[in-house]
Amino acid sequence: MTGLRQLKRQQVHDAISTAAITLFLERGFDEVSVAEVAAAAGVSKPTLFKYFASKEDLVLHRISDHHEESARVVRHRHRDERPLAALHRHFLEGLERRDPVTGLNDHPTVLAYHRMIFSTPGLAARLMHHTTRDEEALAEALGEVTDDLTARLVAAQTLAVQRVLARRNWARLTRGESADEVHPSAVAAADHAFGLLPDLG
């Protein structure tokens, strides 16, 4: 029964998420109420809030699997791999598989999703809150190989590099270039950007 309950919860969660993203992309985040999302998903408003704590979470949960990802990369890196080298490698792998978090994914829905986040102040602010948590987690992971101040500075620089690269890739795709066309220069830009970061032993 526990498995069936979990499956049911996941189905309701997915239904709410799908309804929310569909409505937000069609009409705009600020133009759709939580009540409308609940109605479209076939649930009550209180039920919706049992699954998502806020309206913003209806959007940003889609990238929740990337929360504290950089810290995980550092902690689970190869034994002889340096932290920044691991983060560089991970970003290049993301480019190769067209991970949306790298900005190099030209699926129309992904492009529209990013446009919605970047153009909606409430979503952009919530995203920065997540970024701050990611920065703290990465600093903690880097603190295992260097002093606290250096770890915090490098964590902030690293996440800034990732953000700038992703926004740059996304901007090129919105101007009509394909992900395949952008990929070689995106790799070169990542190599350059990560090369500017300090080397940690």
PDB file of C-alpha atoms in Angstrom:
ATOM      1  CA  MET A   1       0.000   0.000   0.000  1.00  0.00           C
ATOM      2  CA  THR A   2       2.872   2.365   0.741  1.00  0.00           C
ATOM      3  CA  GLY A   3       4.098   2.000  -2.817  1.00  0.00           C
ATOM      4  CA  LEU A   4       0.630   2.705  -4.214  1.00  0.00           C
ATOM      5  CA  ARG A   5       0.259   5.798  -2.038  1.00  0.00           C
ATOM      6  CA  GLN A   6       3.643   7.062  -3.183  1.00  0.00           C
ATOM      7  CA  LEU A   7       2.687   6.439  -6.810  1.00  0.00           C
ATOM      8  CA  LYS A   8      -0.572   8.337  -6.319  1.00  0.00           C
ATOM      9  CA  ARG A   9       1.261  11.256  -4.733  1.00  0.00           C
ATOM     10  CA  GLN A  10       3.711  11.362  -7.614  1.00  0.00           C
ATOM     11  CA  GLN A  11       0.861  11.332 -10.125  1.00  0.00           C
ATOM     12  CA  VAL A  12      -0.854  14.261  -8.391  1.00  0.00           C
ATOM     13  CA  HIS A  13       2.474  16.114  -8.151  1.00  0.00           C
ATOM     14  CA  ASP A  14       3.130  15.621 -11.863  1.00  0.00           C
ATOM     15  CA  ALA A  15      -0.404  16.657 -12.807  1.00  0.00           C
ATOM     16  CA  ILE A  16      -0.096  19.904 -10.858  1.00  0.00           C
ATOM     17  CA  SER A  17       3.343  20.589 -12.319  1.00  0.00           C
ATOM     18  CA  THR A  18       2.225  19.970 -15.889  1.00  0.00           C
ATOM     19  CA  ALA A  19      -0.873  22.135 -15.495  1.00  0.00           C
ATOM     20  CA  ALA A  20       1.155  24.957 -13.951  1.00  0.00           C
ATOM     21  CA  ILE A  21       3.921  25.043 -16.559  1.00  0.00           C
ATOM     22  CA  THR A  22       1.413  24.787 -19.412  1.00  0.00           C
ATOM     23  CA  LEU A  23      -0.661  27.706 -18.124  1.00  0.00           C
ATOM     24  CA  PHE A  24       2.358  29.839 -17.221  1.00  0.00           C
ATOM     25  CA  LEU A  25       3.952  29.407 -20.645  1.00  0.00           C
ATOM     26  CA  GLU A  26       0.662  30.120 -22.411  1.00  0.00           C
ATOM     27  CA  ARG A  27      -0.350  33.230 -20.471  1.00  0.00           C
ATOM     28  CA  GLY A  28       2.586  34.340 -18.339  1.00  0.00           C
ATOM     29  CA  PHE A  29       3.483  33.564 -14.737  1.00  0.00           C
ATOM     30  CA  ASP A  30       1.916  36.702 -13.259  1.00  0.00           C
ATOM     31  CA  GLU A  31      -1.299  36.288 -15.247  1.00  0.00           C
ATOM     32  CA  VAL A  32      -2.216  32.874 -13.827  1.00  0.00           C
ATOM     33  CA  SER A  33      -3.493  32.379 -10.285  1.00  0.00           C
ATOM     34  CA  VAL A  34      -2.765  29.418  -8.066  1.00  0.00           C
ATOM     35  CA  ALA A  35      -6.498  28.711  -8.014  1.00  0.00           C
ATOM     36  CA  GLU A  36      -6.483  28.377 -11.804  1.00  0.00           C
ATOM     37  CA  VAL A  37      -3.579  25.939 -11.656  1.00  0.00           C
ATOM     38  CA  ALA A  38      -5.377  23.868  -9.028  1.00  0.00           C
ATOM     39  CA  ALA A  39      -8.546  23.790 -11.109  1.00  0.00           C
ATOM     40  CA  ALA A  40      -6.651  22.752 -14.236  1.00  0.00           C
ATOM     41  CA  ALA A  41      -4.966  19.945 -12.285  1.00  0.00           C
ATOM     42  CA  GLY A  42      -8.257  18.811 -10.756  1.00  0.00           C
ATOM     43  CA  VAL A  43      -7.224  19.449  -7.152  1.00  0.00           C
ATOM     44  CA  SER A  44      -8.158  21.958  -4.472  1.00  0.00           C
ATOM     45  CA  LYS A  45      -5.963  24.936  -3.646  1.00  0.00           C
ATOM     46  CA  PRO A  46      -5.085  23.532  -0.177  1.00  0.00           C
ATOM     47  CA  THR A  47      -4.081  20.249  -1.829  1.00  0.00           C
ATOM     48  CA  LEU A  48      -1.839  22.103  -4.264  1.00  0.00           C
ATOM     49  CA  PHE A  49      -0.007  23.769  -1.376  1.00  0.00           C
ATOM     50  CA  LYS A  50       0.618  20.360   0.195  1.00  0.00           C
ATOM     51  CA  TYR A  51       2.785  19.603  -2.825  1.00  0.00           C
ATOM     52  CA  PHE A  52       4.246  23.035  -3.582  1.00  0.00           C
ATOM     53  CA  ALA A  53       4.985  25.590  -0.880  1.00  0.00           C
ATOM     54  CA  SER A  54       4.628  28.621  -3.148  1.00  0.00           C
ATOM     55  CA  LYS A  55       3.591  29.689  -6.621  1.00  0.00           C
ATOM     56  CA  GLU A  56       7.263  30.123  -7.553  1.00  0.00           C
ATOM     57  CA  ASP A  57       7.976  26.525  -6.552  1.00  0.00           C
ATOM     58  CA  LEU A  58       5.505  25.377  -9.211  1.00  0.00           C
ATOM     59  CA  VAL A  59       8.120  26.556 -11.727  1.00  0.00           C
ATOM     60  CA  LEU A  60      11.471  26.138 -10.025  1.00  0.00           C
ATOM     61  CA  HIS A  61      10.927  22.574  -8.813  1.00  0.00           C
ATOM     62  CA  ARG A  62      11.791  21.587 -12.393  1.00  0.00           C
ATOM     63  CA  ILE A  63      15.418  22.400 -11.644  1.00  0.00           C
ATOM     64  CA  SER A  64      15.408  21.149  -8.050  1.00  0.00           C
ATOM     65  CA  ASP A  65      17.562  18.149  -8.964  1.00  0.00           C
ATOM     66  CA  HIS A  66      20.380  20.621  -9.686  1.00  0.00           C
ATOM     67  CA  HIS A  67      20.300  22.156  -6.204  1.00  0.00           C
ATOM     68  CA  GLU A  68      23.714  21.818  -4.548  1.00  0.00           C
ATOM     69  CA  GLU A  69      24.904  19.928  -7.634  1.00  0.00           C
ATOM     70  CA  SER A  70      28.319  21.629  -7.687  1.00  0.00           C
ATOM     71  CA  ALA A  71      28.950  20.566  -4.103  1.00  0.00           C
ATOM     72  CA  ARG A  72      28.065  16.971  -5.013  1.00  0.00           C
ATOM     73  CA  VAL A  73      30.443  17.097  -7.992  1.00  0.00           C
ATOM     74  CA  VAL A  74      33.291  18.213  -5.756  1.00  0.00           C
ATOM     75  CA  ARG A  75      32.593  15.615  -3.093  1.00  0.00           C
ATOM     76  CA  HIS A  76      32.181  12.723  -5.535  1.00  0.00           C
ATOM     77  CA  ARG A  77      35.035  13.609  -7.895  1.00  0.00           C
ATOM     78  CA  HIS A  78      37.697  11.121  -8.927  1.00  0.00           C
ATOM     79  CA  ARG A  79      40.308  10.584  -6.243  1.00  0.00           C
ATOM     80  CA  ASP A  80      43.103  12.251  -8.217  1.00  0.00           C
ATOM     81  CA  GLU A  81      40.923  15.019  -9.697  1.00  0.00           C
ATOM     82  CA  ARG A  82      41.119  18.594  -8.443  1.00  0.00           C
ATOM     83  CA  PRO A  83      37.846  20.286  -7.432  1.00  0.00           C
ATOM     84  CA  LEU A  84      37.813  22.919 -10.179  1.00  0.00           C
ATOM     85  CA  ALA A  85      38.801  20.344 -12.781  1.00  0.00           C
ATOM     86  CA  ALA A  86      35.840  18.220 -11.707  1.00  0.00           C
ATOM     87  CA  LEU A  87      33.455  21.174 -12.001  1.00  0.00           C
ATOM     88  CA  HIS A  88      34.883  22.049 -15.415  1.00  0.00           C
ATOM     89  CA  ARG A  89      34.488  18.466 -16.607  1.00  0.00           C
ATOM     90  CA  HIS A  90      30.938  18.316 -15.286  1.00  0.00           C
ATOM     91  CA  PHE A  91      29.953  21.506 -17.125  1.00  0.00           C
ATOM     92  CA  LEU A  92      31.433  20.196 -20.384  1.00  0.00           C
ATOM     93  CA  GLU A  93      29.491  16.957 -19.946  1.00  0.00           C
ATOM     94  CA  GLY A  94      26.352  19.013 -19.448  1.00  0.00           C
ATOM     95  CA  LEU A  95      27.010  20.867 -22.695  1.00  0.00           C
ATOM     96  CA  GLU A  96      27.507  17.570 -24.501  1.00  0.00           C
ATOM     97  CA  ARG A  97      24.168  16.155 -23.351  1.00  0.00           C
ATOM     98  CA  ARG A  98      22.419  19.528 -23.866  1.00  0.00           C
ATOM     99  CA  ASP A  99      21.499  19.843 -20.203  1.00  0.00           C
ATOM    100  CA  PRO A 100      19.121  22.831 -19.927  1.00  0.00           C
ATOM    101  CA  VAL A 101      21.046  24.111 -16.883  1.00  0.00           C
ATOM    102  CA  THR A 102      23.987  24.920 -19.196  1.00  0.00           C
ATOM    103  CA  GLY A 103      21.745  27.052 -21.388  1.00  0.00           C
ATOM    104  CA  LEU A 104      22.545  24.838 -24.384  1.00  0.00           C
ATOM    105  CA  ASN A 105      19.151  23.277 -25.064  1.00  0.00           C
ATOM    106  CA  ASP A 106      17.147  24.603 -27.980  1.00  0.00           C
ATOM    107  CA  HIS A 107      13.875  22.776 -27.375  1.00  0.00           C
ATOM    108  CA  PRO A 108      11.156  25.455 -27.695  1.00  0.00           C
ATOM    109  CA  THR A 109       9.632  24.615 -24.307  1.00  0.00           C
ATOM    110  CA  VAL A 110      13.012  24.841 -22.586  1.00  0.00           C
ATOM    111  CA  LEU A 111      13.746  28.195 -24.231  1.00  0.00           C
ATOM    112  CA  ALA A 112      10.320  29.502 -23.205  1.00  0.00           C
ATOM    113  CA  TYR A 113      10.793  28.176 -19.662  1.00  0.00           C
ATOM    114  CA  HIS A 114      14.097  30.048 -19.279  1.00  0.00           C
ATOM    115  CA  ARG A 115      12.613  33.192 -20.786  1.00  0.00           C
ATOM    116  CA  MET A 116       9.808  33.053 -18.229  1.00  0.00           C
ATOM    117  CA  ILE A 117      12.250  32.742 -15.324  1.00  0.00           C
ATOM    118  CA  PHE A 118      14.589  35.494 -16.505  1.00  0.00           C
ATOM    119  CA  SER A 119      11.751  37.932 -17.270  1.00  0.00           C
ATOM    120  CA  THR A 120       9.692  37.391 -14.104  1.00  0.00           C
ATOM    121  CA  PRO A 121      11.105  39.280 -11.090  1.00  0.00           C
ATOM    122  CA  GLY A 122       9.565  36.934  -8.527  1.00  0.00           C
ATOM    123  CA  LEU A 123      11.030  33.858 -10.190  1.00  0.00           C
ATOM    124  CA  ALA A 124      14.428  35.489 -10.732  1.00  0.00           C
ATOM    125  CA  ALA A 125      14.544  36.474  -7.052  1.00  0.00           C
ATOM    126  CA  ARG A 126      13.638  32.959  -5.918  1.00  0.00           C
ATOM    127  CA  LEU A 127      16.275  31.532  -8.265  1.00  0.00           C
ATOM    128  CA  MET A 128      18.895  33.782  -6.631  1.00  0.00           C
ATOM    129  CA  HIS A 129      17.824  32.399  -3.252  1.00  0.00           C
ATOM    130  CA  HIS A 130      18.545  28.886  -4.539  1.00  0.00           C
ATOM    131  CA  THR A 131      21.868  30.091  -5.945  1.00  0.00           C
ATOM    132  CA  THR A 132      22.862  31.423  -2.521  1.00  0.00           C
ATOM    133  CA  ARG A 133      22.165  28.019  -0.987  1.00  0.00           C
ATOM    134  CA  ASP A 134      24.178  26.353  -3.764  1.00  0.00           C
ATOM    135  CA  GLU A 135      27.063  28.736  -3.111  1.00  0.00           C
ATOM    136  CA  GLU A 136      27.064  27.918   0.600  1.00  0.00           C
ATOM    137  CA  ALA A 137      27.032  24.180  -0.130  1.00  0.00           C
ATOM    138  CA  LEU A 138      29.889  24.481  -2.624  1.00  0.00           C
ATOM    139  CA  ALA A 139      31.920  26.591  -0.204  1.00  0.00           C
ATOM    140  CA  GLU A 140      31.473  23.908   2.427  1.00  0.00           C
ATOM    141  CA  ALA A 141      32.663  21.226   0.000  1.00  0.00           C
ATOM    142  CA  LEU A 142      35.664  23.296  -1.097  1.00  0.00           C
ATOM    143  CA  GLY A 143      36.438  23.979   2.556  1.00  0.00           C
ATOM    144  CA  GLU A 144      37.639  20.407   2.770  1.00  0.00           C
ATOM    145  CA  VAL A 145      40.667  21.284   0.584  1.00  0.00           C
ATOM    146  CA  THR A 146      41.355  24.943   1.446  1.00  0.00           C
ATOM    147  CA  ASP A 147      40.666  27.629   4.042  1.00  0.00           C
ATOM    148  CA  ASP A 148      37.179  29.022   4.628  1.00  0.00           C
ATOM    149  CA  LEU A 149      37.670  32.429   2.989  1.00  0.00           C
ATOM    150  CA  THR A 150      39.239  30.971  -0.136  1.00  0.00           C
ATOM    151  CA  ALA A 151      36.491  28.346  -0.329  1.00  0.00           C
ATOM    152  CA  ARG A 152      33.769  31.013  -0.153  1.00  0.00           C
ATOM    153  CA  LEU A 153      35.440  33.246  -2.734  1.00  0.00           C
ATOM    154  CA  VAL A 154      36.029  30.405  -5.189  1.00  0.00           C
ATOM    155  CA  ALA A 155      32.489  29.078  -4.715  1.00  0.00           C
ATOM    156  CA  ALA A 156      31.051  32.490  -5.571  1.00  0.00           C
ATOM    157  CA  GLN A 157      33.313  32.842  -8.608  1.00  0.00           C
ATOM    158  CA  THR A 158      32.524  29.348  -9.858  1.00  0.00           C
ATOM    159  CA  LEU A 159      28.767  29.769  -9.714  1.00  0.00           C
ATOM    160  CA  ALA A 160      29.105  33.166 -11.398  1.00  0.00           C
ATOM    161  CA  VAL A 161      31.059  31.513 -14.212  1.00  0.00           C
ATOM    162  CA  GLN A 162      28.399  28.833 -14.643  1.00  0.00           C
ATOM    163  CA  ARG A 163      25.616  31.440 -14.638  1.00  0.00           C
ATOM    164  CA  VAL A 164      27.321  33.706 -17.181  1.00  0.00           C
ATOM    165  CA  LEU A 165      28.102  30.798 -19.505  1.00  0.00           C
ATOM    166  CA  ALA A 166      24.544  29.460 -19.316  1.00  0.00           C
ATOM    167  CA  ARG A 167      22.960  32.856 -19.946  1.00  0.00           C
ATOM    168  CA  ARG A 168      25.334  33.438 -22.862  1.00  0.00           C
ATOM    169  CA  ASN A 169      24.415  30.113 -24.449  1.00  0.00           C
ATOM    170  CA  TRP A 170      20.691  30.713 -23.926  1.00  0.00           C
ATOM    171  CA  ALA A 171      20.923  34.205 -25.437  1.00  0.00           C
ATOM    172  CA  ARG A 172      22.540  32.837 -28.598  1.00  0.00           C
ATOM    173  CA  LEU A 173      19.846  30.193 -28.953  1.00  0.00           C
ATOM    174  CA  THR A 174      17.104  32.806 -28.598  1.00  0.00           C
ATOM    175  CA  ARG A 175      18.695  34.674 -31.511  1.00  0.00           C
ATOM    176  CA  GLY A 176      18.113  31.661 -33.734  1.00  0.00           C
ATOM    177  CA  GLU A 177      21.318  29.615 -33.516  1.00  0.00           C
ATOM    178  CA  SER A 178      20.946  25.899 -32.870  1.00  0.00           C
ATOM    179  CA  ALA A 179      22.494  24.074 -29.926  1.00  0.00           C
ATOM    180  CA  ASP A 180      24.664  22.088 -32.322  1.00  0.00           C
ATOM    181  CA  GLU A 181      25.962  25.286 -33.927  1.00  0.00           C
ATOM    182  CA  VAL A 182      26.731  26.893 -30.577  1.00  0.00           C
ATOM    183  CA  HIS A 183      28.272  23.822 -28.927  1.00  0.00           C
ATOM    184  CA  PRO A 184      31.898  24.205 -30.150  1.00  0.00           C
ATOM    185  CA  SER A 185      32.172  27.846 -29.078  1.00  0.00           C
ATOM    186  CA  ALA A 186      30.308  27.067 -25.836  1.00  0.00           C
ATOM    187  CA  VAL A 187      33.000  24.500 -25.030  1.00  0.00           C
ATOM    188  CA  ALA A 188      35.745  27.017 -25.849  1.00  0.00           C
ATOM    189  CA  ALA A 189      34.068  29.639 -23.666  1.00  0.00           C
ATOM    190  CA  ALA A 190      33.793  27.164 -20.783  1.00  0.00           C
ATOM    191  CA  ASP A 191      37.462  26.219 -21.141  1.00  0.00           C
ATOM    192  CA  HIS A 192      38.415  29.899 -21.050  1.00  0.00           C
ATOM    193  CA  ALA A 193      36.136  30.746 -18.128  1.00  0.00           C
ATOM    194  CA  PHE A 194      37.159  27.839 -15.922  1.00  0.00           C
ATOM    195  CA  GLY A 195      40.786  28.571 -16.780  1.00  0.00           C
ATOM    196  CA  LEU A 196      40.389  31.957 -15.080  1.00  0.00           C
ATOM    197  CA  LEU A 197      39.391  30.360 -11.788  1.00  0.00           C
ATOM    198  CA  PRO A 198      42.100  29.752  -9.160  1.00  0.00           C
ATOM    199  CA  ASP A 199      43.544  26.269  -9.030  1.00  0.00           C
ATOM    200  CA  LEU A 200      42.846  24.445  -5.784  1.00  0.00           C
ATOM    201  CA  GLY A 201      44.915  21.453  -4.783  1.00  0.00           C
TER     202      GLY A 201
END
